[in-house]
Coordinates of C-alpha atoms in Angstrom, one line a residue:
M1 CA -0.1 0.1 0.1
N2 CA 1.4 3.4 -0.8
K3 CA 1.3 6.2 1.5
T4 CA 2.7 9.6 1.3
I5 CA 3.1 11.3 4.8
G6 CA 4.3 14.9 5.5
I7 CA 6.0 16.3 8.5
L8 CA 4.7 19.8 9.6
A9 CA 5.5 22.1 12.4
H10 CA 6.6 25.4 13.8
V11 CA 10.4 25.9 13.2
D12 CA 12.2 24.2 16.4
A13 CA 9.8 22.0 17.0
G14 CA 11.8 19.0 16.7
K15 CA 10.2 17.9 13.2
T16 CA 13.3 16.8 11.4
T17 CA 14.6 15.3 14.2
F18 CA 11.6 13.3 14.2
S19 CA 12.1 12.2 10.8
E20 CA 15.0 11.0 11.5
Q21 CA 13.8 8.8 14.3
L22 CA 10.8 7.4 11.8
L23 CA 13.5 6.6 9.2
Y24 CA 15.5 5.0 11.5
H25 CA 12.9 2.7 13.3
T26 CA 11.9 1.5 9.9
N27 CA 15.6 0.4 8.7
S28 CA 16.0 3.5 6.3
I29 CA 18.8 4.5 7.7
K30 CA 21.7 2.9 9.7
Q31 CA 22.3 6.2 12.1
R32 CA 20.1 8.9 13.5
G33 CA 21.1 12.3 12.4
R34 CA 21.0 15.6 14.3
V35 CA 20.5 18.8 12.9
D36 CA 22.6 20.6 15.5
H37 CA 25.4 18.0 14.1
Q38 CA 24.5 18.7 10.2
S39 CA 24.1 15.0 9.9
S40 CA 20.4 14.7 9.3
F41 CA 19.0 12.5 6.3
L42 CA 16.6 15.1 4.7
D43 CA 18.0 18.3 5.3
S44 CA 20.9 17.6 3.0
H45 CA 21.4 20.8 1.4
E46 CA 24.5 23.1 2.3
I47 CA 22.0 26.1 3.2
E48 CA 20.3 23.7 5.4
K49 CA 22.6 22.3 7.3
Q50 CA 24.8 25.9 7.7
R51 CA 21.2 27.7 8.7
G52 CA 19.8 24.6 11.2
I53 CA 16.3 24.7 9.0
T54 CA 14.2 23.1 6.9
I55 CA 14.0 25.0 3.2
F56 CA 13.4 22.6 0.8
A57 CA 10.6 20.2 1.1
D58 CA 12.6 16.7 0.3
Q59 CA 11.8 13.2 0.1
A60 CA 12.5 10.1 1.5
I61 CA 11.1 6.7 1.2
L62 CA 10.7 4.1 4.3
E63 CA 8.9 0.6 4.4
Y64 CA 6.6 -0.6 7.2
E65 CA 4.9 -4.0 7.2
Q66 CA 3.0 -3.9 4.0
S67 CA 3.1 -0.1 3.2
L68 CA 5.6 1.6 1.4
Y69 CA 5.7 5.4 2.9
Y70 CA 7.1 8.6 0.9
L71 CA 8.2 10.9 3.5
I72 CA 8.2 14.5 3.0
D73 CA 10.0 16.6 5.5
T74 CA 8.6 20.4 5.1
P75 CA 9.9 23.7 6.0
G76 CA 8.9 25.2 9.0
H77 CA 9.8 28.6 9.2
V78 CA 6.8 31.2 7.5
D79 CA 8.8 32.7 4.9
F80 CA 9.1 29.3 3.3
S81 CA 5.0 28.5 3.6
P82 CA 4.6 28.2 -0.6
E83 CA 6.9 25.1 -0.2
M84 CA 5.2 23.5 2.3
E85 CA 1.8 24.2 1.1
R86 CA 2.7 23.0 -3.0
A87 CA 3.6 19.5 -0.5
I88 CA 0.4 19.2 1.4
Q89 CA -1.6 19.0 -1.6
V90 CA -0.2 15.5 -2.7
M91 CA -0.3 14.2 1.2
D92 CA -2.2 11.4 2.2
A93 CA -2.1 11.8 5.9
A94 CA -0.1 14.9 7.7
I95 CA 1.6 14.7 11.4
I96 CA 1.9 17.9 13.3
V97 CA 4.9 18.1 15.5
I98 CA 4.0 20.8 18.7
S99 CA 6.6 21.0 21.0
A100 CA 5.4 20.2 24.8
V101 CA 7.3 23.3 26.2
E102 CA 6.3 26.2 23.6
G103 CA 3.0 24.4 22.7
V104 CA 0.7 25.7 20.1
E105 CA 2.7 28.4 18.4
A106 CA 1.7 30.9 15.3
H107 CA 3.1 28.9 12.5
T108 CA 1.5 25.9 13.7
E109 CA -2.3 27.2 13.4
T110 CA -1.3 28.3 9.9
V111 CA -0.1 24.7 9.0
W112 CA -3.3 23.7 10.4
E113 CA -5.4 25.9 8.3
L114 CA -4.0 24.5 5.5
L115 CA -4.3 20.7 6.3
K116 CA -8.1 21.4 7.1
K117 CA -8.7 23.6 4.0
H118 CA -7.2 20.4 1.6
Q119 CA -9.0 18.1 4.0
V120 CA -5.9 15.6 4.7
P121 CA -6.2 13.3 7.5
T122 CA -4.1 14.5 10.3
F123 CA -1.8 13.6 13.6
F124 CA -0.6 15.2 16.2
F125 CA 2.6 14.4 17.9
I126 CA 3.7 16.4 21.2
N127 CA 7.5 16.3 21.4
K128 CA 10.1 17.1 23.7
V129 CA 8.2 15.8 26.8
D130 CA 11.7 15.1 28.3
R131 CA 12.5 18.5 28.5
T132 CA 12.2 21.0 31.7
G133 CA 8.8 23.0 31.3
A134 CA 7.0 20.5 29.5
N135 CA 3.2 20.2 30.3
V136 CA 1.3 17.4 27.6
E137 CA -2.3 18.6 29.2
L138 CA -2.0 22.0 28.5
V139 CA -0.7 21.5 25.1
I140 CA -3.9 19.4 24.8
D141 CA -5.9 21.6 25.9
E142 CA -4.3 24.4 23.5
I143 CA -4.9 22.1 20.6
R144 CA -8.5 21.8 21.4
H145 CA -9.2 25.6 21.9
Q146 CA -6.8 26.8 19.4
L147 CA -6.9 23.8 16.5
T148 CA -9.6 21.5 16.8
G149 CA -12.0 20.0 19.5
D150 CA -12.0 16.7 17.8
V151 CA -8.4 15.8 19.0
C152 CA -8.0 12.2 20.7
A153 CA -5.2 11.6 23.2
V154 CA -4.0 8.1 22.5
T155 CA -1.9 6.5 25.4
T156 CA -2.3 2.7 24.3
S157 CA -1.2 1.2 21.2
I158 CA -4.2 0.6 19.3
A159 CA -2.3 -1.6 16.5
T160 CA -1.6 -3.9 19.4
G161 CA -5.6 -4.5 20.4
T162 CA -5.9 -1.8 22.8
M163 CA -7.3 1.3 23.0
N164 CA -7.6 3.7 26.0
D165 CA -10.8 5.5 27.8
D166 CA -10.4 8.8 26.2
V167 CA -10.2 7.8 22.3
I168 CA -13.3 5.6 23.1
E169 CA -15.4 8.6 24.6
C170 CA -13.8 10.2 22.0
I171 CA -15.5 7.9 18.9
A172 CA -18.8 7.5 20.9
E173 CA -19.6 11.2 21.0
R174 CA -19.3 11.0 17.4
D175 CA -21.3 8.2 16.6
E176 CA -24.6 7.6 18.5
G177 CA -25.4 4.1 17.2
L178 CA -21.9 2.8 18.1
L179 CA -22.5 4.6 21.6
E180 CA -25.9 2.6 22.2
R181 CA -24.1 -0.7 21.3
Y182 CA -21.0 0.2 23.6
M183 CA -23.6 1.1 26.5
Q184 CA -25.5 -2.4 25.5
Q185 CA -22.7 -4.5 24.7
G186 CA -19.4 -3.2 25.9
Y187 CA -16.3 -2.2 24.1
E188 CA -15.3 -4.5 20.7
W189 CA -11.5 -3.6 19.8
E190 CA -12.0 -4.8 16.0
T191 CA -15.1 -2.7 15.3
W192 CA -14.0 0.4 17.1
S193 CA -10.6 0.2 15.6
T194 CA -12.4 -0.1 12.2
K195 CA -14.6 2.7 13.1
M196 CA -11.5 4.9 14.2
R197 CA -9.5 4.6 10.8
K198 CA -12.5 5.7 8.9
M199 CA -13.1 8.8 11.2
I200 CA -9.7 9.7 10.8
Q201 CA -9.9 9.3 7.1
S202 CA -12.9 11.6 7.1
C203 CA -11.3 14.1 9.4
E204 CA -13.6 13.6 12.0
I205 CA -11.1 13.0 14.4
Y206 CA -7.2 13.7 15.2
P207 CA -5.3 11.2 17.0
C208 CA -2.3 13.1 19.5
F209 CA 0.4 11.0 20.5
T210 CA 3.5 12.4 22.9
G211 CA 6.9 11.4 23.2
S212 CA 10.7 12.8 22.7
A213 CA 12.5 12.8 19.1
L214 CA 15.6 13.1 20.0
Q215 CA 15.3 10.7 23.3
D216 CA 13.7 8.1 21.3
I217 CA 10.5 8.1 23.3
G218 CA 7.2 6.9 22.1
V219 CA 8.2 7.1 18.6
K220 CA 8.2 3.3 17.7
E221 CA 4.7 3.2 19.3
F222 CA 3.4 5.9 17.1
I223 CA 5.0 4.3 13.9
E224 CA 2.6 1.3 14.8
N225 CA -0.6 3.2 15.4
L226 CA 0.2 5.3 12.2
D227 CA 0.7 2.3 9.9
F228 CA -2.4 0.9 11.7
L229 CA -4.7 3.7 11.3
T230 CA -4.0 5.1 7.7
V231 CA -5.5 3.9 4.9
T232 CA -5.3 4.4 1.2
D233 CA -7.2 3.2 -2.2
Y234 CA -5.3 4.0 -5.0
R235 CA -6.3 2.6 -8.4
N236 CA -4.0 0.6 -10.8
E237 CA -6.5 0.1 -13.5
L238 CA -7.9 3.4 -14.1
A239 CA -7.0 6.2 -16.6
F240 CA -3.4 7.9 -15.5
A241 CA -3.9 10.7 -13.6
G242 CA -1.4 12.9 -11.8
Q243 CA -0.3 16.4 -10.5
V244 CA 2.8 18.1 -10.6
Y245 CA 3.9 19.4 -7.0
K246 CA 7.6 20.5 -7.3
I247 CA 10.3 21.1 -10.2
R248 CA 13.9 20.9 -9.4
Y249 CA 16.8 20.9 -12.0
D250 CA 19.4 18.4 -10.9
E251 CA 23.6 19.1 -10.7
S252 CA 23.6 18.8 -14.5
G253 CA 20.9 21.3 -15.2
T254 CA 18.3 18.8 -16.1
R255 CA 14.7 20.2 -15.3
V256 CA 13.4 17.5 -13.0
T257 CA 9.2 17.2 -12.7
Y258 CA 8.1 15.6 -9.1
I259 CA 4.5 14.2 -9.5
K260 CA 2.1 12.0 -7.5
V261 CA 0.3 9.3 -9.1
L262 CA -3.0 9.7 -8.5
S263 CA -4.3 6.6 -10.6
G264 CA -3.2 4.1 -13.6
V265 CA 0.1 3.1 -14.3
L266 CA 2.8 5.4 -16.1
S267 CA 5.8 4.2 -17.9
V268 CA 9.1 5.7 -19.7
R269 CA 8.3 6.8 -23.2
D270 CA 4.5 7.5 -22.2
E271 CA 3.3 10.5 -23.6
I272 CA 1.4 12.6 -21.1
D273 CA -1.3 15.7 -21.5
Y274 CA -1.3 18.6 -19.5
G275 CA -1.2 22.2 -19.2
D276 CA -3.2 23.9 -22.1
G277 CA -2.9 21.1 -24.7
E278 CA 0.7 20.2 -23.8
Q279 CA 2.0 16.7 -24.4
E280 CA 5.1 15.5 -23.9
K281 CA 7.3 12.2 -23.7
V282 CA 8.5 10.8 -20.7
T283 CA 12.3 10.3 -20.9
Q284 CA 13.5 8.9 -17.6
M285 CA 11.7 7.9 -14.4
R286 CA 13.5 8.6 -10.8
R287 CA 12.5 7.4 -7.4
Y288 CA 14.4 9.7 -5.0
N289 CA 15.3 8.8 -1.7
G290 CA 17.0 11.7 -0.2
K291 CA 19.6 12.9 -2.6
L292 CA 19.9 9.8 -4.2
F293 CA 17.6 8.7 -6.7
Q294 CA 17.0 4.8 -8.6
Q295 CA 15.6 4.8 -12.2
I296 CA 12.6 3.0 -12.5
N297 CA 10.5 2.2 -15.8
Q298 CA 7.3 2.2 -14.4
A299 CA 5.3 3.7 -11.7
V300 CA 1.7 3.1 -10.2
A301 CA -1.2 4.7 -8.5
G302 CA 0.0 6.1 -4.9
E303 CA 3.7 6.7 -5.9
I304 CA 6.0 9.9 -6.0
I305 CA 8.2 9.8 -8.5
A306 CA 10.4 12.6 -10.8
L307 CA 10.4 12.6 -14.7
T308 CA 12.6 14.0 -17.2
G309 CA 11.0 15.4 -20.4
L310 CA 8.3 17.7 -19.3
T311 CA 9.6 20.9 -20.5
K312 CA 6.7 23.1 -20.0
A313 CA 4.6 21.6 -16.9
V314 CA 4.6 23.9 -13.9
V315 CA 3.7 23.2 -10.4
G316 CA -0.1 22.6 -10.0
D317 CA -0.6 21.1 -13.4
G318 CA -3.2 17.8 -13.6
L319 CA -1.6 15.4 -15.8
G320 CA -3.2 12.7 -17.8
V321 CA -7.3 12.8 -17.2
L322 CA -6.7 15.3 -14.3
Q323 CA -7.6 18.5 -15.9
E324 CA -7.6 20.5 -12.9
K325 CA -4.9 22.6 -12.0
A326 CA -4.0 23.2 -8.1
T327 CA -4.4 26.5 -6.7
Y328 CA -2.3 27.8 -3.3
E329 CA -3.0 30.2 -0.9
M330 CA 0.4 30.7 0.4
F331 CA 2.1 34.1 -1.7
P332 CA 4.5 36.4 -1.2
L333 CA 2.9 39.7 -0.2
L334 CA 6.7 41.6 -0.5
R335 CA 8.5 42.4 -3.6
S336 CA 12.4 43.1 -3.8
K337 CA 15.1 44.2 -6.6
V338 CA 17.9 42.5 -7.3
V339 CA 20.9 44.1 -7.1
F340 CA 24.0 43.0 -9.2
E341 CA 27.9 43.7 -9.4
A342 CA 28.5 46.3 -11.8
A343 CA 30.3 43.9 -14.6
I344 CA 27.2 41.3 -14.6
N345 CA 25.3 41.3 -17.2
V346 CA 21.8 41.7 -15.9
K347 CA 19.7 40.2 -18.8
E348 CA 22.0 37.4 -19.1
S349 CA 21.2 36.5 -15.7
L350 CA 17.7 36.4 -15.9
K351 CA 17.8 32.8 -17.1
Y352 CA 18.9 32.0 -13.6
F353 CA 16.2 33.2 -12.0
R354 CA 13.7 31.7 -14.5
I355 CA 15.0 28.6 -13.0
L356 CA 14.4 29.5 -9.7
E357 CA 10.9 30.5 -10.6
A358 CA 10.3 27.2 -12.5
E359 CA 11.0 25.9 -8.6
D360 CA 9.3 27.9 -6.8
P361 CA 6.5 29.9 -8.6
S362 CA 5.9 32.3 -5.9
L363 CA 8.8 34.1 -6.7
N364 CA 6.8 35.6 -9.7
V365 CA 9.9 37.0 -11.4
I366 CA 9.5 40.3 -13.1
W367 CA 11.7 41.7 -15.5
E368 CA 11.6 45.6 -16.5
E369 CA 12.9 45.7 -19.7
K370 CA 12.8 49.7 -19.4
L371 CA 15.0 49.8 -16.6
Q372 CA 16.7 46.6 -17.1
H373 CA 15.7 45.0 -13.2
I374 CA 14.6 41.9 -12.4
Q375 CA 12.1 41.8 -9.5
L376 CA 11.1 39.1 -7.1
H377 CA 8.1 38.4 -4.9
V378 CA 9.4 37.2 -1.4
M379 CA 7.6 36.2 1.6
G380 CA 10.3 37.8 4.2
K381 CA 14.0 38.6 5.1
I382 CA 15.0 35.1 5.8
Q383 CA 13.9 34.0 2.1
L384 CA 16.1 36.7 0.8
E385 CA 19.2 35.5 2.8
V386 CA 18.8 32.4 1.4
L387 CA 18.0 33.1 -1.7
E388 CA 21.5 35.5 -2.0
Q389 CA 23.3 31.9 -0.8
V390 CA 21.7 29.8 -3.3
V391 CA 22.6 32.2 -6.2
F392 CA 26.2 32.1 -5.5
D393 CA 26.1 28.6 -4.7
R394 CA 24.2 27.5 -8.1
F395 CA 25.4 30.0 -10.6
G396 CA 28.5 31.6 -9.0
L397 CA 26.8 35.3 -8.7
H398 CA 27.3 37.7 -6.0
I399 CA 23.8 39.4 -5.5
T400 CA 22.0 41.1 -2.9
F401 CA 18.6 42.5 -2.5
E402 CA 16.8 46.1 -2.1
K403 CA 14.8 46.7 0.9
P404 CA 11.4 44.9 0.5
E405 CA 8.5 46.8 -0.5
I406 CA 4.4 46.1 -0.3
I407 CA 2.9 44.4 -3.1
Y408 CA 0.1 46.9 -4.1
K409 CA -2.8 46.3 -6.5
E410 CA -5.6 48.5 -8.0
T411 CA -9.4 48.5 -8.8
I412 CA -11.9 50.9 -9.7
S413 CA -15.1 52.6 -7.6
A414 CA -17.8 52.4 -10.3
E415 CA -18.8 50.9 -13.7
T416 CA -17.3 51.9 -16.9
V417 CA -17.1 51.1 -20.5
G418 CA -13.9 50.9 -22.1
Y419 CA -13.1 51.1 -26.1
G420 CA -10.2 50.3 -28.1
H421 CA -9.2 50.0 -32.0
F422 CA -6.3 49.0 -33.5
E423 CA -6.0 49.9 -36.9
P424 CA -2.6 50.8 -38.0
L425 CA -2.1 50.1 -42.0
R426 CA -3.5 46.5 -42.9
H427 CA -4.3 45.8 -39.5
Y428 CA -7.5 45.6 -38.0
A429 CA -9.6 45.2 -34.4
E430 CA -12.2 46.8 -32.6
V431 CA -13.4 45.9 -28.8
H432 CA -15.6 47.3 -26.6
L433 CA -15.4 46.1 -22.5
R434 CA -18.1 46.8 -19.8
I435 CA -15.8 47.4 -16.5
E436 CA -17.4 47.2 -13.4
P437 CA -16.1 46.4 -9.6
A438 CA -16.2 43.1 -8.5
G439 CA -16.2 41.9 -4.7
R440 CA -13.3 42.4 -2.9
N441 CA -10.2 39.8 -3.3
S442 CA -12.5 37.8 -6.1
G443 CA -9.8 39.2 -9.1
I444 CA -10.7 39.5 -12.3
S445 CA -13.1 37.8 -14.2
F446 CA -14.4 37.9 -18.0
E447 CA -17.7 36.6 -19.9
S448 CA -19.0 37.9 -23.2
V449 CA -22.5 39.5 -24.4
C450 CA -21.5 39.9 -27.8
H451 CA -23.1 38.6 -30.6
A452 CA -21.6 35.7 -32.8
D453 CA -22.6 38.2 -35.8
H454 CA -20.5 40.5 -34.9
L455 CA -17.5 38.2 -33.5
T456 CA -16.8 34.6 -33.5
V457 CA -16.6 33.0 -30.7
G458 CA -13.0 32.3 -31.1
L459 CA -12.5 35.8 -30.9
Q460 CA -14.5 36.2 -28.3
N461 CA -12.9 33.9 -26.2
L462 CA -9.2 35.5 -27.7
V463 CA -10.8 38.5 -26.2
G464 CA -11.1 36.7 -22.7
Q465 CA -7.6 35.2 -23.1
H466 CA -5.9 38.6 -23.2
L467 CA -7.7 39.9 -20.3
L468 CA -6.7 36.8 -18.0
E469 CA -3.5 35.6 -19.5
K470 CA -1.4 38.1 -17.1
E471 CA -1.8 40.7 -14.7
H472 CA -2.2 44.2 -16.1
H473 CA -1.0 47.8 -15.0
G474 CA -3.6 50.1 -13.2
L475 CA -3.0 53.9 -13.7
L476 CA -2.2 55.1 -10.2
T477 CA 1.1 52.9 -9.5
G478 CA 1.2 50.4 -12.3
S479 CA 0.2 47.6 -9.8
A480 CA -1.5 44.8 -11.0
L481 CA -5.8 45.0 -11.6
T482 CA -8.1 43.2 -9.5
D483 CA -11.5 42.6 -8.4
M484 CA -13.3 43.9 -11.4
K485 CA -15.8 41.9 -14.0
V486 CA -14.9 42.4 -17.5
T487 CA -17.7 42.1 -20.2
L488 CA -17.3 41.9 -24.0
L489 CA -20.2 43.9 -25.4
T490 CA -19.4 44.1 -29.1
G491 CA -16.3 44.2 -31.1
R492 CA -15.6 44.2 -34.9
D493 CA -12.7 42.3 -37.1
H494 CA -11.9 42.6 -40.8
N495 CA -11.8 39.5 -43.2
K496 CA -8.5 40.8 -44.7
H497 CA -6.9 42.8 -42.3
T498 CA -7.5 41.3 -38.8
H499 CA -4.0 39.5 -37.6
G500 CA -2.3 37.8 -34.6
G501 CA -1.7 40.0 -31.9
D502 CA -4.7 42.9 -33.2
F503 CA -7.0 41.9 -30.6
R504 CA -4.5 41.7 -27.7
E505 CA -3.8 45.5 -28.4
A506 CA -7.5 46.4 -29.2
T507 CA -8.4 44.7 -25.9
L508 CA -5.5 46.4 -23.9
R509 CA -6.5 49.8 -25.1
A510 CA -10.1 49.5 -24.4
L511 CA -9.4 48.3 -20.6
R512 CA -6.8 51.3 -20.3
Q513 CA -9.6 53.8 -22.2
G514 CA -12.4 52.6 -19.4
L515 CA -9.9 52.9 -16.6
E516 CA -9.3 56.5 -17.5
K517 CA -12.8 57.5 -17.1
V518 CA -13.7 55.9 -13.9
E519 CA -12.1 56.8 -10.4
N520 CA -9.2 54.5 -9.7
I521 CA -8.7 52.7 -6.0
L522 CA -5.0 52.1 -4.6
L523 CA -5.3 48.4 -2.7
E524 CA -3.2 47.1 0.1
P525 CA -2.8 44.0 1.5
Y526 CA -3.9 43.2 5.5
Y527 CA -3.0 40.9 7.9
Q528 CA -6.0 38.9 9.7
F529 CA -4.1 39.0 13.2
K530 CA -5.0 37.2 16.3
I531 CA -3.0 38.1 19.5
I532 CA -3.0 36.4 22.9
V533 CA -1.3 38.4 26.1
H534 CA -1.9 39.1 29.4
I535 CA -5.1 41.2 30.4
E536 CA -2.9 43.9 31.5
Q537 CA -1.2 44.4 28.4
M538 CA -4.2 44.1 26.2
G539 CA -4.7 48.5 26.6
R540 CA -0.9 48.9 25.1
V541 CA -2.0 46.3 22.0
L542 CA -5.2 47.9 20.9
S543 CA -3.5 51.2 21.2
D544 CA -0.6 49.9 18.5
I545 CA -2.9 48.5 16.7
Q546 CA -5.0 51.7 16.2
S547 CA -1.8 53.7 15.7
A548 CA -0.7 50.9 12.8
Y549 CA -4.5 51.8 10.9
G550 CA -6.2 48.3 12.0
S551 CA -9.6 47.8 13.2
F552 CA -10.0 45.0 15.8
D553 CA -13.2 42.8 17.1
P554 CA -14.5 43.4 20.8
P555 CA -11.9 41.7 22.6
M556 CA -12.3 38.4 24.4
T557 CA -10.8 37.3 27.4
D558 CA -9.9 33.8 28.6
G559 CA -8.6 33.4 32.3
D560 CA -5.8 36.3 32.7
K561 CA -5.5 36.3 29.3
A562 CA -6.8 38.8 26.2
I563 CA -7.4 37.6 23.1
L564 CA -7.5 40.1 20.2
V565 CA -8.4 39.4 16.7
G566 CA -8.8 42.0 13.4
K567 CA -7.0 43.1 10.4
V568 CA -4.2 45.6 9.8
P569 CA -2.2 46.5 7.0
V570 CA 1.0 44.6 6.2
D571 CA 3.1 47.7 5.8
T572 CA 2.6 48.9 9.4
F573 CA 2.6 45.4 10.9
M574 CA 5.1 43.3 9.4
E575 CA 7.6 43.9 12.1
Y576 CA 5.2 43.8 15.1
S577 CA 6.1 40.1 16.4
S578 CA 9.3 41.4 17.6
T579 CA 8.0 44.8 19.5
L580 CA 5.4 42.3 21.3
A581 CA 7.9 39.7 22.1
S582 CA 9.9 42.7 23.8
F583 CA 7.1 44.2 25.9
T584 CA 5.6 40.6 26.8
Q585 CA 9.2 39.2 27.7
G586 CA 8.5 36.9 25.1
K587 CA 5.0 35.3 26.8
G588 CA 2.8 37.5 24.0
R589 CA 1.6 35.5 20.9
I590 CA 0.6 36.4 17.3
Q591 CA -0.6 35.0 14.6
L592 CA -0.4 36.7 11.2
T593 CA -2.4 35.3 7.9
F594 CA -3.3 37.1 4.7
A595 CA -6.7 38.8 5.1
G596 CA -6.8 40.1 1.5
Y597 CA -6.3 43.5 -0.4
F598 CA -8.4 46.5 0.9
P599 CA -8.1 50.3 0.3
C600 CA -4.5 51.8 1.0
H601 CA -4.3 53.8 4.3
N602 CA -2.2 56.1 2.8
E603 CA -2.9 56.0 -0.9
R604 CA -1.7 59.9 -1.6
E605 CA 2.0 58.9 -0.2
V606 CA 2.3 55.3 -2.5
I607 CA 1.4 56.8 -5.4
E608 CA 3.5 60.0 -4.7
R609 CA 6.5 57.6 -3.7
I610 CA 6.4 55.0 -6.8
S611 CA 6.0 58.1 -9.1
Y612 CA 4.5 55.7 -11.9
D613 CA 3.8 57.5 -15.2
K614 CA 0.9 56.1 -17.2
N615 CA 1.9 57.9 -20.1
A616 CA 5.4 56.3 -20.3
D617 CA 4.3 52.3 -19.7
P618 CA 5.8 50.7 -22.9
E619 CA 3.3 47.7 -22.7
Y620 CA -0.2 50.1 -22.2
S621 CA -2.0 52.7 -23.9
S622 CA -5.1 54.0 -23.5
S623 CA -5.2 55.8 -27.4
S624 CA -6.5 54.0 -30.2
V625 CA -4.9 53.9 -33.4
F626 CA -7.3 54.8 -37.0
C627 CA -6.6 54.4 -40.4
A628 CA -7.0 57.5 -43.0
K629 CA -5.6 57.5 -46.0
G630 CA -3.4 54.6 -46.3
T631 CA -1.9 55.9 -42.9
G632 CA -2.1 55.0 -39.2
Y633 CA -2.8 58.1 -36.9
T634 CA -3.5 58.1 -32.9
V635 CA -6.3 59.2 -30.9
K636 CA -6.2 60.2 -27.4
W637 CA -8.8 58.3 -25.2
D638 CA -11.0 61.1 -24.6
E639 CA -11.7 61.5 -28.3
A640 CA -11.7 58.2 -29.1
E641 CA -15.5 56.8 -28.4
Q642 CA -17.0 58.9 -30.8
M643 CA -14.8 57.7 -33.6
M644 CA -15.2 53.6 -33.1
H645 CA -16.8 51.9 -36.0
C646 CA -19.3 49.7 -34.0

């Protein structure tokens, strides 16, 4: 039976040490490594050894009883959350490691929300029970209050035929029929263990275990229970389906595509359908275990394998009969410009950053041709430090980064109609678009009400493709447009003169012309925050939130603790974690998650600082181009509407 399990935790909870013990107890490694000794099997990259943290979601293979496990050790630092989320989507079960001393920390809650969203069966392991200050009961209470009330503390080895009263009670509370049977006939291990497996699989309950990874306490028992309580049902007889979850370039520069086989069988030399009608042949198939791999000729459902030959597949792509593309919630809210040494050819170096972008799509590499600049989207300062070292180690380039800046977006305040006409000599296209505000954080949507007599369905779809194929610049700062519904009203082509690219020109001019006629709004990213402090410190925190232009719900109390939730601009609050730690002596807790984009608190200041010139953007123009007497001429946006042909 193939099973993919992932190990997740807040940084320093002991996740990698726990992974080492799992590998050791299943005879996958002969000697247990340690993070502090730079000898762990999974943190094999030099940069991971130096920093003592997991950065890349690497995998190991282990066998136990009748199961083959693909073990994914994910990053614990918030700056590498996108890497963690990509791995979550291919997991059959997850293990959240929590320190018995520190308890449920901020990133633990983020991990939990992602697992809950993707409905991944989850096991808790409370680690470091041997350390001074460990309090298992308190941590279980925190799990119940902050993560899920469906946690069940397991203190016996269910795999060997025993079940403690807490687990029996946990199951009985969620199944009235079983409870009634228990009252009449008592407890039957086989019936209750079968029910427990089903409840775990359907995310109705979450078993919780305790131990110490460093001292090897409770790990062996955990493996026994994990194996007994996890079930997968992959079908080899079905058509092939898979999902890309990771891209890497190996030491020879070969592009390697990591996939999870979800159904069917895949063989070397098979052709795979993916993306927008792409089809490529598998030239090599690898099964990775740490840094090493074994070449194989065939993979079956439930396996995680790496392929060569797929040159255009991107992270999240569905393969074979799976057409759906994965979506991700964790993405950067900051961007930073790459600073090169004077002797380096910046444009020549762009290819290296495209490699990094293929491996981590959240980087969203931007090339500014006019300024000859490269910008990246990033999660935080630690990621920038790691990127500097990665670029040097892999490509031999010395780079630095400018101070990260907030990623802004733009939208409109009211409905408008935009007109675009593109008719230089021997070209022709005209587009009319209705543009209206949409719900906050809804993105861009497109529909057409254009009659097929005016534009063919193919050309109507082409207009939609041009609107949705990339982010488009707003007028205020050149930031990406969002929260708009765009409707194609009508348009016109020419049998002889319409060529490829004409409708792109007309569509973008119509979009831009519509923006010129209505009030534009600058949006900035906000955090959803949850802060827990001693009740005496509540006043200070509320004052800080107001000073940061945030808002909050009525405060709640739990004993001597105050719980504050609300939302606040990322720009004013991204450094608040260290401020809170300082005045609470490290006892205050804060969780920050992305809440969405909302109107900017200092719009005028940001617009002045960015100094975007809407009339000098080489990609966009609000003017239209008409033709008279064999010559094309430009008409400004405020005069173009009356000259349209439709």
